[in-house]
GROMACS .gro file of C-alpha atoms in nm:
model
  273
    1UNK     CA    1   9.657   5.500  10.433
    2UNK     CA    2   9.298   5.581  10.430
    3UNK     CA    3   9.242   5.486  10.071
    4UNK     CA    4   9.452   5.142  10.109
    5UNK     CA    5   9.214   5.044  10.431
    6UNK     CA    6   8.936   5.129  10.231
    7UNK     CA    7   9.013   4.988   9.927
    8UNK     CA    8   9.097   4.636  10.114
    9UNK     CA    9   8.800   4.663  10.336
   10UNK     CA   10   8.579   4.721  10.039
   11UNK     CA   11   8.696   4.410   9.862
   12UNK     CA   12   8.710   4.198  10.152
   13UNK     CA   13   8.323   4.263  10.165
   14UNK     CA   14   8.143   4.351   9.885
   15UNK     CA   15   8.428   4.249   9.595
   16UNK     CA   16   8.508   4.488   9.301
   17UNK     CA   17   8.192   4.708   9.347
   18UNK     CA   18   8.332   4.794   9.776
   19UNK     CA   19   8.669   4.823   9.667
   20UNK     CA   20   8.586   5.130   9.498
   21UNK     CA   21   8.357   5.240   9.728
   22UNK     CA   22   8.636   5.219   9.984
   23UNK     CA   23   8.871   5.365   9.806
   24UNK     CA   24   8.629   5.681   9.748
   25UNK     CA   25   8.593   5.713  10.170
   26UNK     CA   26   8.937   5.652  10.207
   27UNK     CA   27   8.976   5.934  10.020
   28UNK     CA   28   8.786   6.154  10.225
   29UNK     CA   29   8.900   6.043  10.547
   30UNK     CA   30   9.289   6.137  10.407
   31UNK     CA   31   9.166   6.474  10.308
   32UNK     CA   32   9.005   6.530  10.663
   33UNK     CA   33   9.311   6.385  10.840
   34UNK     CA   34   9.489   6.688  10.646
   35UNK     CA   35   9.332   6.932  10.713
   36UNK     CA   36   9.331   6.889  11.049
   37UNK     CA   37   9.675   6.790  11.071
   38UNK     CA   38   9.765   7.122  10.923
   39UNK     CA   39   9.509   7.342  11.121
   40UNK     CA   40   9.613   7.192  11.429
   41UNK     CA   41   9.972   7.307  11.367
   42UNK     CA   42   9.836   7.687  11.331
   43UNK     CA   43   9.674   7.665  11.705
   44UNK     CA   44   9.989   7.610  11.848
   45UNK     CA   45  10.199   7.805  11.683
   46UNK     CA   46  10.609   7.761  11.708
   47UNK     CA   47  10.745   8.116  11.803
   48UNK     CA   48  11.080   7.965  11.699
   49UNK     CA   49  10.938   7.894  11.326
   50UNK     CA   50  10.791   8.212  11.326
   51UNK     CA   51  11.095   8.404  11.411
   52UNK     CA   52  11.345   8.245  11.135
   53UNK     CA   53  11.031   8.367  10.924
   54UNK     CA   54  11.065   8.739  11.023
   55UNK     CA   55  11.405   8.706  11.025
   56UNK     CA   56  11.540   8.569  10.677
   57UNK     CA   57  11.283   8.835  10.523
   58UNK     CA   58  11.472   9.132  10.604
   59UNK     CA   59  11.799   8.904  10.647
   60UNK     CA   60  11.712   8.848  10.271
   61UNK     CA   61  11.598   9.178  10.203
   62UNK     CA   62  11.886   9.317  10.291
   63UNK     CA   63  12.082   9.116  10.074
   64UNK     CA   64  11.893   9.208   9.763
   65UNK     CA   65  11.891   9.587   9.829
   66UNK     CA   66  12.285   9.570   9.825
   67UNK     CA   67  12.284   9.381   9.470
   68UNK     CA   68  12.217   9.694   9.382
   69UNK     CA   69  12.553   9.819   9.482
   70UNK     CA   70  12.538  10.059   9.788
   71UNK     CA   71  12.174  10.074   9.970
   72UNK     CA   72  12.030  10.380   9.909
   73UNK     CA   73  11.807  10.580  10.159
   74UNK     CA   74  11.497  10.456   9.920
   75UNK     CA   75  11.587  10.124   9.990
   76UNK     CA   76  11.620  10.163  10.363
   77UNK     CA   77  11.264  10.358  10.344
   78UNK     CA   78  11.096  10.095  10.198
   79UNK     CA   79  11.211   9.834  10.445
   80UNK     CA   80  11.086  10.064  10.736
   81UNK     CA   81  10.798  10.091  10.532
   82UNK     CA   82  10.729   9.687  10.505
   83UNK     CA   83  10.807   9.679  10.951
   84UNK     CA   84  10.503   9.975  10.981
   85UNK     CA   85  10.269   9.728  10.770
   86UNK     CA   86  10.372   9.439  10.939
   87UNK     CA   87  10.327   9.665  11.276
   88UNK     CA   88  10.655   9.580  11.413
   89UNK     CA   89  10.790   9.740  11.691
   90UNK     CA   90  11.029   9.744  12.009
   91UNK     CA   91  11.223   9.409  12.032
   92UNK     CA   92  11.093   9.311  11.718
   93UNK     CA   93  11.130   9.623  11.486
   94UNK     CA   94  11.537   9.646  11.603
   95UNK     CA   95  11.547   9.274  11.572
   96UNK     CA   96  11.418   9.294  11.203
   97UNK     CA   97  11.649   9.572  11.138
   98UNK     CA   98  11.990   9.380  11.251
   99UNK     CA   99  11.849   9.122  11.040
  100UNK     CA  100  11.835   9.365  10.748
  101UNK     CA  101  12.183   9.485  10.814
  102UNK     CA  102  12.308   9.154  10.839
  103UNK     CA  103  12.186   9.071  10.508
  104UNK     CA  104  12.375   9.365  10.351
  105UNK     CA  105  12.708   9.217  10.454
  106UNK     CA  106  12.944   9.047  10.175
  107UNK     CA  107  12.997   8.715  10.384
  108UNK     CA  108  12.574   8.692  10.453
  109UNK     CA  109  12.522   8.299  10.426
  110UNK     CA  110  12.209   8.318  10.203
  111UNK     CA  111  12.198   7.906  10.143
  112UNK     CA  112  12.232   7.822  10.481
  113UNK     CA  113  11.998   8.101  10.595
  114UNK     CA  114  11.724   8.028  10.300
  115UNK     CA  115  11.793   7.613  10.372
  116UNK     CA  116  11.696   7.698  10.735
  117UNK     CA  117  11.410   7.905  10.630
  118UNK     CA  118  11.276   7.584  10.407
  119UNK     CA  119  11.277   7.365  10.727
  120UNK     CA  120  11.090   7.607  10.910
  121UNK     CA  121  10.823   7.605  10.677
  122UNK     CA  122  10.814   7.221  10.614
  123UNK     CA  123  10.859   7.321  10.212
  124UNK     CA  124  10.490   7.440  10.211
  125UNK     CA  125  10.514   7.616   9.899
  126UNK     CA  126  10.240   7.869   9.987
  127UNK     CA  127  10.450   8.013  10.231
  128UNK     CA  128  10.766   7.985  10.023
  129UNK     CA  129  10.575   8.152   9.735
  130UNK     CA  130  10.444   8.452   9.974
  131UNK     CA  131  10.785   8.508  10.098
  132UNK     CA  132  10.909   8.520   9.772
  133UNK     CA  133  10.638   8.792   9.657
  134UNK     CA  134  10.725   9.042   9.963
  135UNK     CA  135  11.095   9.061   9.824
  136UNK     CA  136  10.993   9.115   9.474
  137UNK     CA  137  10.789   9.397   9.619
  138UNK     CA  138  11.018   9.524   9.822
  139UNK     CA  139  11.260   9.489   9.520
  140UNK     CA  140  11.016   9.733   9.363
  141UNK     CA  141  10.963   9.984   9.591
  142UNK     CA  142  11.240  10.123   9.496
  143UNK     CA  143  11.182  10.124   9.113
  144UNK     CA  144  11.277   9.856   8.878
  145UNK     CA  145  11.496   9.585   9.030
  146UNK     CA  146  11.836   9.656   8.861
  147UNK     CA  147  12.012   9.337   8.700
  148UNK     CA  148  12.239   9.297   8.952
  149UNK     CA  149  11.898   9.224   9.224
  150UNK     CA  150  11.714   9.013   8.979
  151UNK     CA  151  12.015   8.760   8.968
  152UNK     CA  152  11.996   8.782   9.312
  153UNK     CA  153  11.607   8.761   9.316
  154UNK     CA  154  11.677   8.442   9.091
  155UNK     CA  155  11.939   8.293   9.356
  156UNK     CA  156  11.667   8.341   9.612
  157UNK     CA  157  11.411   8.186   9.410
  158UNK     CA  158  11.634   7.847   9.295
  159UNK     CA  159  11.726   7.808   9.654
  160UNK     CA  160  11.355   7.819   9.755
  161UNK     CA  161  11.281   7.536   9.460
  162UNK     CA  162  11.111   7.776   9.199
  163UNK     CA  163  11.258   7.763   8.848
  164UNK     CA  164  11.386   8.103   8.657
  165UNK     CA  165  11.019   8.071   8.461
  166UNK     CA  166  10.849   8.065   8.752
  167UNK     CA  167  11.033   8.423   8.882
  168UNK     CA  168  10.983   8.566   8.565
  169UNK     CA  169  10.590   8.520   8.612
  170UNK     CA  170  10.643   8.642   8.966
  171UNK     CA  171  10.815   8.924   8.859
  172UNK     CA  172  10.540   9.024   8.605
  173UNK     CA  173  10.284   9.016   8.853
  174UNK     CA  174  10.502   9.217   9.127
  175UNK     CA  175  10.541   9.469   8.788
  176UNK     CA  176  10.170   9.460   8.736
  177UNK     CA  177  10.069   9.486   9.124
  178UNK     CA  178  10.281   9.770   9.121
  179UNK     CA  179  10.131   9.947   8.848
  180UNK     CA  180   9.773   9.859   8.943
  181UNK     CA  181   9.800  10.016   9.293
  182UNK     CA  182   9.960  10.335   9.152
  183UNK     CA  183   9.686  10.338   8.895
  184UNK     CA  184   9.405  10.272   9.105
  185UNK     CA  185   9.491  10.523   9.392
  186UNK     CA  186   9.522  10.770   9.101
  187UNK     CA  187   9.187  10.712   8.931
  188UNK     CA  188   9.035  10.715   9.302
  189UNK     CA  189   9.160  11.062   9.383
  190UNK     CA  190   9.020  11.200   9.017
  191UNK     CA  191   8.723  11.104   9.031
  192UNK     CA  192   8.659  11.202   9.446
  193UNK     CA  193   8.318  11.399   9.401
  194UNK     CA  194   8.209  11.266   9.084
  195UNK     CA  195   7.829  11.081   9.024
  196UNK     CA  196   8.023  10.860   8.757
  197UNK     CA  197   8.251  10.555   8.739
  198UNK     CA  198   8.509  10.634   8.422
  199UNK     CA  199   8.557  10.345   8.230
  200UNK     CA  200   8.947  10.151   8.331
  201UNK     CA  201   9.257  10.207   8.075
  202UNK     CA  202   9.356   9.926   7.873
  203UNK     CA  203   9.672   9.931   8.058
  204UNK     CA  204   9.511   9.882   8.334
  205UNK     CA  205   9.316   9.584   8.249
  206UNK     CA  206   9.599   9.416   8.124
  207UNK     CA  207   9.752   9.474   8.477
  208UNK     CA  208   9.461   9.332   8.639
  209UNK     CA  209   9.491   9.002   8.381
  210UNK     CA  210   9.844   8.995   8.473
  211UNK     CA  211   9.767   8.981   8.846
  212UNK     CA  212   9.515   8.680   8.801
  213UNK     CA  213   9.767   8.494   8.577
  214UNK     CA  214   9.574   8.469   8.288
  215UNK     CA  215   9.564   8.633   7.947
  216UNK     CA  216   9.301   8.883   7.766
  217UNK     CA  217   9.160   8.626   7.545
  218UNK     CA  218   9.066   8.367   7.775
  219UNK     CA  219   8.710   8.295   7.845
  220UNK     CA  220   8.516   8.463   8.123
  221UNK     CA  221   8.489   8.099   8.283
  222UNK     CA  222   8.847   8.070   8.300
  223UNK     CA  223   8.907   8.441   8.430
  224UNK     CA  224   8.689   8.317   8.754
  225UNK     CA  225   8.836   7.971   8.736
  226UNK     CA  226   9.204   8.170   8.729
  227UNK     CA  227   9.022   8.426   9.035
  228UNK     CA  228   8.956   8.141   9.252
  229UNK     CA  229   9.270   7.966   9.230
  230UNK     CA  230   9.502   8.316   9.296
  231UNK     CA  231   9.230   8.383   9.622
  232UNK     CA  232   9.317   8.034   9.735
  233UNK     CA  233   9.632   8.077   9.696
  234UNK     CA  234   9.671   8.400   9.888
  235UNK     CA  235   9.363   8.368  10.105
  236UNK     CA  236   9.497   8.532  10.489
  237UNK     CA  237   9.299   8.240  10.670
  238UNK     CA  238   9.466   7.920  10.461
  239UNK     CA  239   9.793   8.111  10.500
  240UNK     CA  240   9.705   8.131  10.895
  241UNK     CA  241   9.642   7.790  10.899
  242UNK     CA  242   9.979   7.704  10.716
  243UNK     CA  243  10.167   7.911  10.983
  244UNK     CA  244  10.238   8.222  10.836
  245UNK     CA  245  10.330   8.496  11.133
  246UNK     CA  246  10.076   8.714  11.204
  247UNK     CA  247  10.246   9.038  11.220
  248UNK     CA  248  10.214   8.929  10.771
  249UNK     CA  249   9.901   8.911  10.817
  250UNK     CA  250   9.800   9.293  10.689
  251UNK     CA  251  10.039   9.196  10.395
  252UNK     CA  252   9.823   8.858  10.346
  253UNK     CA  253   9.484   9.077  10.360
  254UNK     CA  254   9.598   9.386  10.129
  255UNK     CA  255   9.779   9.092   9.846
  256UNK     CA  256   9.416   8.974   9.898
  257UNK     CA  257   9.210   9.289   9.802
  258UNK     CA  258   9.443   9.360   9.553
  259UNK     CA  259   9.302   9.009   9.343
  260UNK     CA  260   8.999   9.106   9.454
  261UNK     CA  261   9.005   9.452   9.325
  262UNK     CA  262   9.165   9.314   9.029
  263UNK     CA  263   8.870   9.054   8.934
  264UNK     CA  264   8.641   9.348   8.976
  265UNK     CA  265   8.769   9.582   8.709
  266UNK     CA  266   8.740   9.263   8.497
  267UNK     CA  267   8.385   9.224   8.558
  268UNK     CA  268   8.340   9.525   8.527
  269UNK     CA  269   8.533   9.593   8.160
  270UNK     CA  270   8.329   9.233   8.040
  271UNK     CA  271   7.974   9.300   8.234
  272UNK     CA  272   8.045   8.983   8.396
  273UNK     CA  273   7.799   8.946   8.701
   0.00000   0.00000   0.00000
């Protein structure tokens, strides 16, 4: 609407030359008008929103762990494990874990509960696509996803609006977040009390590629371009503003270090400054 006033407002007064200067403040004035449209949503947050959030994650959860067949004891672990990061307790820890449960049972309505999920979020694919990520990693927490979970993972992801290519890059990266952490917290612990930084594995710099999105070969101008685009992405204050609960908020911070960390060792293995 900005751009049409603008654009007519512009013409009306200074012909072909205000037209486009109209248009170009009309512009601005629509991105403003968003932006504060969509902040103003996160200052008033809907509890209601929030809580179809918390719930179809472990609703969902749940319903991926028993593609697997019968839920192991792993699988149970790592759930508990995702309600200490997101700090849950009380009310909302047994809540989350009746969700779970439900989510295990053969009759679990995963369209209906996934649809309802959508409207929550008003379709904002950042949340959609951060949802998405904490089941593939809670997929592999407990090792690889068997076949059985990934068609299930797939489900999830065509009912969310992402196509099978799209999980298969999200699965990569969950694969190569996965290995990166283990590496990293290995390579920390060897080299506690040594003056020197050992050099990264190639492995491990493929990971960190794989976690920006981009391949070995590309320039270092398109590494940072592909840097800045995953930190915007995944940045904990956009997702704030987009309504994301904040008992995800750890999650939001650590998936954020974890880019970060990863454009480092890139840097680092190109003496990029």
């Amino acid at each position: 609407m900005g751009k049409l006033i603008g654009f007519l407002l512009g013409f009306w007064l200074l012909h072909l030359p205000g037209a486009l200067l109209g248009l170009w403040i009309g512009h601005l004035y629509d991105q403003v008008a968003r932006r504060q449209q969509s902040f103003g949503w996160r200052r008033q947050p809907d509890v209601q929103q929030q809580a179809v959030f918390l719930h179809t994650t472990f609703a969902v959860m749940g319903h991926v762990a028993k593609g697997a067949g019968r839920v192991s004891e792993q699988q149970i672990r790592a759930a508990s494990w995702f309600m200490d990061r997101m700090g849950l307790t009380g009310q909302m820890r047994t809540e989350a874990q009746d969700s779970f449960r439900q989510g295990k049972l053969a009759d679990f309505p995963l369209e209906e509960t996934l649809s309802s999920f959508r409207h929550a979020c008003r379709g904002q694919q950042d949340l959609l696509r951060v949802f998405l990520e904490v089941q593939l990693q809670a997929a592999f927490a407990d090792g690889q996803p068997t076949t059985e979970q990934r068609q299930r993972l797939l489900e999830v992801a065509e009912l969310l609006g992402f196509s099978r290519w799209e999980l298969e890059q999200f699965l990569a990266m969950a694969q190569a977040e996965f290995n990166f952490s283990s590496a990293r917290q290995s390579r920390s612990q060897h080299q506690q009390g040594r003056a020197y930084q050992a050099p990264p594995r190639r492995d491990q710099l493929a990971d960190a590629y794989t976690i920006l999105g981009v391949a070995a070969e590309v320039s270092d101008a398109e590494v940072k371009k592909a840097y800045r685009k995953q930190m915007s992405k995944h940045h904990p204050d956009k997702l704030a503003a987009r309504g994301l609960p904040p008992e995800m908020m750890n999650m939001a911070k650590e998936k954020a270090q974890e880019i970060q960390q990863a454009w480092e060792l890139i840097k680092q293995a190109r003496g990029m400054r």
